[in-house]
Amino acid sequence: MAAARAEDAPPVTGGEPERGGAPLTVGILVPCRNEAAVIGRKLANLARTIWPGTDATSHRIVVVDDHSDDGTREQAEELCERLFAGSPNVEARVVANEVRPGKPGAVRQGLAALAGVDLIVLTDADVVLGEDALYELERAFRADPRLAMACGAPRHVVAVPADGTRPRGANAESTASPYDRITACVRGVESRFGALFSVHGQLLAWRAALGLRPSFGIAADDLDLMLQVRSRGCAPSAVRLVPEATFYEAKPAPGPLADEQALRRARAYVQIARAERHPHGGGASRLQWLAYRRLPLAAPWLLPLAIVGGLLSLALVAPGPAGSLGALVALGFVLPPGRRLCRLLALIRRAGRLERETPVAERWEMARR
């Protein structure tokens, strides 16, 4: 594969296909709502990315502006012209969301502009792709006709360079939490069976022939699209993670911004978990859906029962209030896993309460850094 491109040089291609026939044409969809702080970095990153196929393979990038008022559209238009005008195989343009305000409408607008490509790749404006992420995604689809949807693998880092290159040095240090590492293991197991549930919407690809469209009124568009694939019950239906297709994301430091993002994601999860659509398949698929749909929502109510059970068990070994009090303190105030678990369950409970009062809006706008 070729090296990353120099500034303002045509995007790099990865050479002839290794197997599985002709290379697939790729359509990149970048929905934006007030992303002026990061859209330049994103487009510079895409210009440095290794694209599959040869110069004869026609790829497209569509940036969808969802009524931004911070200059996102103007900046994106200038960069699309400057970075991709000389490319023999990548066309980049900006379109305005005229469907309906919000991310589902923006994605639908982008899908209409990408008609004719083989592979749709939805990616967030604030993440940076590994240099061969697109190459690896396309190769995975070409190698496995059963693959319907795939996502990339995240690398949570301290900071992402402004020029769109891969983080290096101190910026590349991992900021993944224990929760991130645990869920990564779960995703790895699910992916082996083609039954990945919690796909990464920051880098999500699917076959355009499936005709997927995000549902209005659903904030978790990535899970919504995944459930559309798995509820059809027809080939191709496999959903997997491609570990070689990496993307880099700077997680916000603990504070109001991180709390806001966590609450929105929790509310979006509660919203999709209460939807009627469910994966098609046998007992294992239904059991997986039941676990994802019921256990997180029931966890806040199961916690008091677990605490009571733990206190009663400890009381048998160490009778008296000292044993009970010690168990409670160890669970919630001393041991880091206990504190994190309590915070997570409190977040889920709050998200469920807020969703019952007012569903989270499908419009999105997050502070960037």
Short mmCIF file of C-alpha atoms in Angstrom, two decimals:
data_model
loop_
_atom_site.label_atom_id
_atom_site.label_comp_id
_atom_site.label_asym_id
_atom_site.label_seq_id
_atom_site.Cartn_x
_atom_site.Cartn_y
_atom_site.Cartn_z
CA MET A 1 0.00 0.00 0.00
CA ALA A 2 1.13 3.53 -0.69
CA ALA A 3 2.21 5.98 1.95
CA ALA A 4 0.10 8.88 3.21
CA ARG A 5 -0.20 11.75 0.76
CA ALA A 6 1.49 15.12 0.98
CA GLU A 7 -0.57 18.27 1.51
CA ASP A 8 -2.73 19.18 -1.52
CA ALA A 9 -1.62 16.09 -3.48
CA PRO A 10 -4.23 13.69 -4.94
CA PRO A 11 -5.55 11.07 -2.49
CA VAL A 12 -3.67 7.78 -2.34
CA THR A 13 -5.08 4.54 -3.73
CA GLY A 14 -4.25 1.06 -2.54
CA GLY A 15 -3.48 -0.72 -5.79
CA GLU A 16 -5.17 -3.64 -7.50
CA PRO A 17 -7.66 -5.74 -5.50
CA GLU A 18 -6.12 -8.70 -3.71
CA ARG A 19 -9.13 -10.98 -3.93
CA GLY A 20 -12.90 -10.98 -4.31
CA GLY A 21 -13.15 -9.31 -7.73
CA ALA A 22 -13.22 -5.65 -8.68
CA PRO A 23 -12.82 -3.05 -5.91
CA LEU A 24 -16.00 -1.59 -4.47
CA THR A 25 -16.75 2.08 -4.94
CA VAL A 26 -16.93 3.91 -1.62
CA GLY A 27 -19.18 6.79 -0.63
CA ILE A 28 -18.14 8.70 2.51
CA LEU A 29 -20.96 10.48 4.35
CA VAL A 30 -20.03 13.14 6.93
CA PRO A 31 -23.09 14.75 8.59
CA CYS A 32 -22.29 18.10 10.21
CA ARG A 33 -24.00 20.43 12.62
CA ASN A 34 -21.75 23.35 13.66
CA GLU A 35 -18.51 21.42 13.12
CA ALA A 36 -16.30 24.35 12.06
CA ALA A 37 -13.79 23.44 14.77
CA VAL A 38 -13.12 19.98 13.31
CA ILE A 39 -14.30 19.80 9.67
CA GLY A 40 -10.93 21.01 8.35
CA ARG A 41 -9.15 18.27 10.25
CA LYS A 42 -11.65 15.70 8.98
CA LEU A 43 -11.28 16.55 5.31
CA ALA A 44 -7.49 16.74 5.60
CA ASN A 45 -7.60 13.27 7.13
CA LEU A 46 -9.77 11.89 4.30
CA ALA A 47 -7.37 13.41 1.78
CA ARG A 48 -4.51 11.50 3.42
CA THR A 49 -6.44 8.23 3.59
CA ILE A 50 -5.54 5.27 1.39
CA TRP A 51 -8.50 4.65 -0.90
CA PRO A 52 -9.22 1.15 -2.26
CA GLY A 53 -8.72 0.26 -5.90
CA THR A 54 -6.87 2.26 -8.52
CA ASP A 55 -7.19 5.68 -10.13
CA ALA A 56 -9.94 4.18 -12.28
CA THR A 57 -12.12 3.50 -9.22
CA SER A 58 -14.61 6.31 -8.61
CA HIS A 59 -15.19 7.24 -4.96
CA ARG A 60 -17.20 10.08 -3.43
CA ILE A 61 -17.27 12.21 -0.29
CA VAL A 62 -20.44 14.05 0.70
CA VAL A 63 -20.44 16.49 3.60
CA VAL A 64 -24.02 17.23 4.68
CA ASP A 65 -24.48 20.54 6.45
CA ASP A 66 -27.44 20.44 8.86
CA HIS A 67 -28.26 24.14 9.19
CA SER A 68 -24.92 25.14 10.74
CA ASP A 69 -24.47 28.77 11.75
CA ASP A 70 -20.72 28.73 12.49
CA GLY A 71 -19.28 28.67 8.97
CA THR A 72 -19.06 24.89 8.67
CA ARG A 73 -20.50 24.82 5.16
CA GLU A 74 -18.27 27.56 3.75
CA GLN A 75 -15.15 26.02 5.24
CA ALA A 76 -16.05 22.55 3.95
CA GLU A 77 -16.75 23.85 0.44
CA GLU A 78 -13.38 25.59 0.26
CA LEU A 79 -11.52 22.52 1.50
CA CYS A 80 -13.35 20.10 -0.80
CA GLU A 81 -12.28 22.23 -3.75
CA ARG A 82 -8.69 22.64 -2.59
CA LEU A 83 -7.99 19.11 -1.38
CA PHE A 84 -9.85 17.02 -3.95
CA ALA A 85 -10.16 19.08 -7.14
CA GLY A 86 -7.10 17.37 -8.64
CA SER A 87 -8.03 13.85 -7.58
CA PRO A 88 -8.53 11.37 -10.43
CA ASN A 89 -10.82 9.11 -8.41
CA VAL A 90 -12.32 11.00 -5.43
CA GLU A 91 -15.07 13.58 -5.83
CA ALA A 92 -15.91 15.68 -2.76
CA ARG A 93 -18.79 18.11 -2.32
CA VAL A 94 -21.02 19.72 0.27
CA VAL A 95 -24.80 19.51 0.27
CA ALA A 96 -27.37 21.12 2.54
CA ASN A 97 -29.85 19.05 4.52
CA GLU A 98 -33.23 19.81 2.98
CA VAL A 99 -35.01 16.69 4.25
CA ARG A 100 -35.66 17.46 7.92
CA PRO A 101 -33.44 19.07 10.57
CA GLY A 102 -31.56 16.48 12.60
CA LYS A 103 -29.08 13.72 11.95
CA PRO A 104 -31.51 11.20 10.37
CA GLY A 105 -32.53 13.84 7.82
CA ALA A 106 -28.91 14.79 7.18
CA VAL A 107 -27.94 11.16 6.62
CA ARG A 108 -30.87 10.62 4.27
CA GLN A 109 -29.83 13.70 2.29
CA GLY A 110 -26.30 12.33 2.03
CA LEU A 111 -27.48 8.88 0.96
CA ALA A 112 -29.44 10.44 -1.90
CA ALA A 113 -26.29 12.25 -3.03
CA LEU A 114 -24.30 9.00 -2.91
CA ALA A 115 -26.63 6.99 -5.16
CA GLY A 116 -24.69 4.54 -7.29
CA VAL A 117 -21.79 3.65 -4.97
CA ASP A 118 -21.28 0.12 -3.67
CA LEU A 119 -20.36 0.87 -0.08
CA ILE A 120 -21.65 3.58 2.26
CA VAL A 121 -19.28 4.72 5.01
CA LEU A 122 -20.83 6.95 7.67
CA THR A 123 -18.28 8.76 9.83
CA ASP A 124 -18.38 11.51 12.45
CA ALA A 125 -16.71 14.83 11.76
CA ASP A 126 -14.60 14.76 14.92
CA VAL A 127 -12.85 11.40 14.46
CA VAL A 128 -9.69 10.73 12.45
CA LEU A 129 -9.39 7.54 10.42
CA GLY A 130 -6.32 5.36 10.31
CA GLU A 131 -4.50 5.72 7.00
CA ASP A 132 -5.72 2.33 5.73
CA ALA A 133 -9.13 2.22 7.46
CA LEU A 134 -11.14 2.58 4.23
CA TYR A 135 -8.88 0.12 2.45
CA GLU A 136 -9.44 -2.48 5.20
CA LEU A 137 -13.20 -1.93 5.33
CA GLU A 138 -13.59 -2.32 1.57
CA ARG A 139 -11.40 -5.43 1.59
CA ALA A 140 -13.54 -7.01 4.34
CA PHE A 141 -16.73 -6.51 2.32
CA ARG A 142 -15.17 -7.76 -0.90
CA ALA A 143 -13.80 -10.86 0.82
CA ASP A 144 -17.08 -11.88 2.50
CA PRO A 145 -20.36 -11.64 0.53
CA ARG A 146 -22.28 -12.42 3.74
CA LEU A 147 -21.06 -9.20 5.35
CA ALA A 148 -23.82 -6.58 5.38
CA MET A 149 -22.46 -4.04 7.86
CA ALA A 150 -19.13 -3.43 9.56
CA CYS A 151 -17.65 -0.86 11.88
CA GLY A 152 -14.14 0.26 12.65
CA ALA A 153 -12.20 -0.18 15.87
CA PRO A 154 -11.75 2.86 18.15
CA ARG A 155 -8.54 4.14 19.64
CA HIS A 156 -9.34 6.53 22.49
CA VAL A 157 -6.46 8.99 22.70
CA VAL A 158 -5.43 12.15 24.53
CA ALA A 159 -5.70 14.44 21.49
CA VAL A 160 -6.08 14.31 17.71
CA PRO A 161 -3.66 16.45 15.63
CA ALA A 162 -5.18 19.44 13.84
CA ASP A 163 -3.71 18.33 10.51
CA GLY A 164 -5.73 15.11 10.48
CA THR A 165 -2.77 12.78 10.89
CA ARG A 166 -2.59 9.83 13.25
CA PRO A 167 -1.87 10.79 16.88
CA ARG A 168 1.71 10.20 17.96
CA GLY A 169 3.75 10.48 21.14
CA ALA A 170 1.93 11.68 24.24
CA ASN A 171 -1.21 12.44 22.21
CA ALA A 172 -1.49 8.75 21.28
CA GLU A 173 -1.63 7.52 24.87
CA SER A 174 -4.75 5.47 25.51
CA THR A 175 -7.60 7.04 27.47
CA ALA A 176 -9.81 3.95 27.26
CA SER A 177 -11.69 3.24 30.47
CA PRO A 178 -12.20 -0.22 32.00
CA TYR A 179 -15.74 -0.06 30.59
CA ASP A 180 -14.32 0.58 27.10
CA ARG A 181 -12.01 -2.42 27.42
CA ILE A 182 -14.76 -4.73 28.68
CA THR A 183 -17.18 -3.76 25.92
CA ALA A 184 -14.39 -4.19 23.35
CA CYS A 185 -14.04 -7.82 24.46
CA VAL A 186 -17.80 -8.34 24.15
CA ARG A 187 -17.78 -6.83 20.67
CA GLY A 188 -14.93 -9.13 19.67
CA VAL A 189 -16.91 -12.22 20.65
CA GLU A 190 -20.11 -11.03 18.94
CA SER A 191 -18.20 -10.10 15.80
CA ARG A 192 -16.82 -13.62 15.41
CA PHE A 193 -20.39 -14.83 14.97
CA GLY A 194 -21.45 -11.97 12.70
CA ALA A 195 -23.82 -10.73 15.40
CA LEU A 196 -22.25 -7.47 16.55
CA PHE A 197 -24.80 -5.36 18.41
CA SER A 198 -23.15 -2.17 19.69
CA VAL A 199 -21.66 -0.95 16.42
CA HIS A 200 -19.40 2.11 16.39
CA GLY A 201 -21.30 4.88 14.62
CA GLN A 202 -18.13 6.97 14.37
CA LEU A 203 -17.04 4.68 11.50
CA LEU A 204 -19.87 2.52 10.17
CA ALA A 205 -20.07 0.93 6.71
CA TRP A 206 -22.77 -1.04 4.91
CA ARG A 207 -23.66 -2.26 1.44
CA ALA A 208 -25.57 0.44 -0.41
CA ALA A 209 -27.77 -2.20 -2.07
CA LEU A 210 -29.46 -2.79 1.30
CA GLY A 211 -31.20 0.57 0.94
CA LEU A 212 -30.91 1.44 4.63
CA ARG A 213 -32.37 4.73 5.83
CA PRO A 214 -32.19 6.03 9.43
CA SER A 215 -35.55 6.30 11.17
CA PHE A 216 -36.90 9.69 12.15
CA GLY A 217 -37.33 10.17 15.87
CA ILE A 218 -34.43 7.86 16.78
CA ALA A 219 -31.27 9.47 18.16
CA ALA A 220 -29.14 6.29 18.10
CA ASP A 221 -28.95 6.13 14.31
CA ASP A 222 -26.11 3.59 14.36
CA LEU A 223 -28.07 1.04 16.41
CA ASP A 224 -31.18 1.78 14.36
CA LEU A 225 -29.34 0.95 11.12
CA MET A 226 -27.83 -2.19 12.66
CA LEU A 227 -31.25 -3.41 13.76
CA GLN A 228 -32.60 -2.78 10.27
CA VAL A 229 -29.95 -5.14 8.90
CA ARG A 230 -30.49 -7.85 11.48
CA SER A 231 -34.29 -7.68 11.44
CA ARG A 232 -34.55 -8.51 7.74
CA GLY A 233 -33.69 -12.17 8.09
CA CYS A 234 -32.14 -12.40 4.63
CA ALA A 235 -28.60 -12.43 3.26
CA PRO A 236 -26.35 -10.60 3.61
CA SER A 237 -26.98 -10.16 7.31
CA ALA A 238 -23.64 -10.46 9.10
CA VAL A 239 -22.55 -7.47 11.21
CA ARG A 240 -18.91 -7.42 12.26
CA LEU A 241 -16.10 -5.26 13.59
CA VAL A 242 -13.02 -4.87 11.38
CA PRO A 243 -10.14 -4.45 13.87
CA GLU A 244 -7.71 -3.28 11.16
CA ALA A 245 -9.99 -0.33 10.30
CA THR A 246 -9.01 1.96 13.15
CA PHE A 247 -10.23 5.43 14.00
CA TYR A 248 -8.97 7.86 16.62
CA GLU A 249 -11.18 9.77 19.01
CA ALA A 250 -10.27 12.18 21.80
CA LYS A 251 -12.61 11.54 24.70
CA PRO A 252 -13.51 14.64 26.73
CA ALA A 253 -11.90 14.97 30.12
CA PRO A 254 -14.11 14.31 33.16
CA GLY A 255 -16.45 17.23 33.61
CA PRO A 256 -19.67 18.77 32.26
CA LEU A 257 -18.92 17.98 28.59
CA ALA A 258 -18.19 14.32 29.31
CA ASP A 259 -21.29 14.08 31.50
CA GLU A 260 -23.43 15.64 28.76
CA GLN A 261 -22.19 13.19 26.14
CA ALA A 262 -22.65 10.21 28.45
CA LEU A 263 -26.21 11.22 29.32
CA ARG A 264 -27.18 11.77 25.69
CA ARG A 265 -25.79 8.38 24.68
CA ALA A 266 -27.56 6.69 27.58
CA ARG A 267 -30.86 8.35 26.64
CA ALA A 268 -30.41 7.35 23.00
CA TYR A 269 -29.77 3.77 24.09
CA VAL A 270 -32.88 3.72 26.26
CA GLN A 271 -34.87 5.09 23.34
CA ILE A 272 -33.74 2.41 20.87
CA ALA A 273 -34.05 -0.37 23.46
CA ARG A 274 -37.73 0.45 23.82
CA ALA A 275 -38.31 0.25 20.06
CA GLU A 276 -40.28 -2.66 18.65
CA ARG A 277 -37.77 -3.78 16.00
CA HIS A 278 -35.69 -6.79 16.96
CA PRO A 279 -33.08 -8.97 15.23
CA HIS A 280 -34.27 -11.89 13.15
CA GLY A 281 -32.85 -15.28 14.01
CA GLY A 282 -32.91 -18.21 16.38
CA GLY A 283 -32.60 -18.55 20.11
CA ALA A 284 -29.13 -17.04 20.41
CA SER A 285 -30.13 -13.91 18.52
CA ARG A 286 -33.28 -13.47 20.58
CA LEU A 287 -31.38 -14.03 23.81
CA GLN A 288 -28.82 -11.41 22.81
CA TRP A 289 -31.57 -8.88 22.05
CA LEU A 290 -33.29 -9.65 25.34
CA ALA A 291 -30.03 -9.08 27.21
CA TYR A 292 -29.34 -5.74 25.52
CA ARG A 293 -32.92 -4.58 25.78
CA ARG A 294 -33.83 -5.64 29.29
CA LEU A 295 -30.74 -5.96 31.48
CA PRO A 296 -29.40 -2.37 31.24
CA LEU A 297 -32.84 -0.91 31.91
CA ALA A 298 -33.44 -3.29 34.81
CA ALA A 299 -29.97 -2.88 36.32
CA PRO A 300 -30.75 0.23 38.42
CA TRP A 301 -33.61 -1.65 40.05
CA LEU A 302 -31.56 -4.82 40.54
CA LEU A 303 -28.79 -2.92 42.33
CA PRO A 304 -30.70 -2.51 45.61
CA LEU A 305 -31.48 -6.23 45.58
CA ALA A 306 -27.82 -7.04 44.99
CA ILE A 307 -26.78 -4.77 47.86
CA VAL A 308 -29.30 -6.36 50.20
CA GLY A 309 -28.20 -9.83 49.14
CA GLY A 310 -24.55 -8.92 49.66
CA LEU A 311 -25.23 -7.49 53.10
CA LEU A 312 -27.20 -10.55 54.16
CA SER A 313 -24.47 -12.87 52.90
CA LEU A 314 -21.76 -10.92 54.71
CA ALA A 315 -23.84 -10.79 57.85
CA LEU A 316 -23.73 -14.59 57.99
CA VAL A 317 -19.93 -14.43 58.09
CA ALA A 318 -19.52 -11.27 60.17
CA PRO A 319 -22.69 -10.76 62.21
CA GLY A 320 -23.56 -7.32 63.40
CA PRO A 321 -23.70 -3.85 61.86
CA ALA A 322 -19.94 -3.72 61.28
CA GLY A 323 -20.11 -6.42 58.61
CA SER A 324 -23.04 -4.85 56.80
CA LEU A 325 -21.58 -1.35 56.91
CA GLY A 326 -18.22 -2.60 55.68
CA ALA A 327 -19.82 -4.28 52.66
CA LEU A 328 -21.72 -1.14 51.73
CA VAL A 329 -18.67 1.11 52.05
CA ALA A 330 -16.50 -1.28 50.02
CA LEU A 331 -19.10 -1.45 47.27
CA GLY A 332 -19.88 2.19 46.82
CA PHE A 333 -17.15 4.36 48.27
CA VAL A 334 -13.81 2.57 48.50
CA LEU A 335 -13.37 0.22 45.55
CA PRO A 336 -13.12 2.01 42.16
CA PRO A 337 -15.19 -0.67 40.36
CA GLY A 338 -17.96 -0.15 42.87
CA ARG A 339 -17.92 3.62 42.40
CA ARG A 340 -17.94 3.30 38.61
CA LEU A 341 -20.76 0.79 38.72
CA CYS A 342 -22.85 3.02 40.94
CA ARG A 343 -22.28 6.02 38.65
CA LEU A 344 -23.19 3.97 35.58
CA LEU A 345 -26.38 2.63 37.10
CA ALA A 346 -27.36 6.11 38.30
CA LEU A 347 -26.80 7.40 34.76
CA ILE A 348 -29.00 4.68 33.26
CA ARG A 349 -31.73 5.36 35.79
CA ARG A 350 -31.63 9.10 35.09
CA ALA A 351 -31.68 8.49 31.33
CA GLY A 352 -34.73 6.25 31.65
CA ARG A 353 -36.56 8.85 33.73
CA LEU A 354 -35.77 11.67 31.29
CA GLU A 355 -36.88 9.55 28.33
CA ARG A 356 -40.21 8.88 29.96
CA GLU A 357 -40.70 12.63 30.39
CA THR A 358 -39.38 13.90 27.04
CA PRO A 359 -37.67 11.74 24.37
CA VAL A 360 -34.18 12.87 23.39
CA ALA A 361 -34.22 14.93 20.20
CA GLU A 362 -32.76 13.54 16.98
CA ARG A 363 -31.01 16.88 16.43
CA TRP A 364 -27.43 16.81 17.65
CA GLU A 365 -24.76 19.36 18.37
CA MET A 366 -21.80 18.55 20.60
CA ALA A 367 -19.04 20.87 21.70
CA ARG A 368 -15.79 19.99 19.93
CA ARG A 369 -12.16 20.35 20.87
#
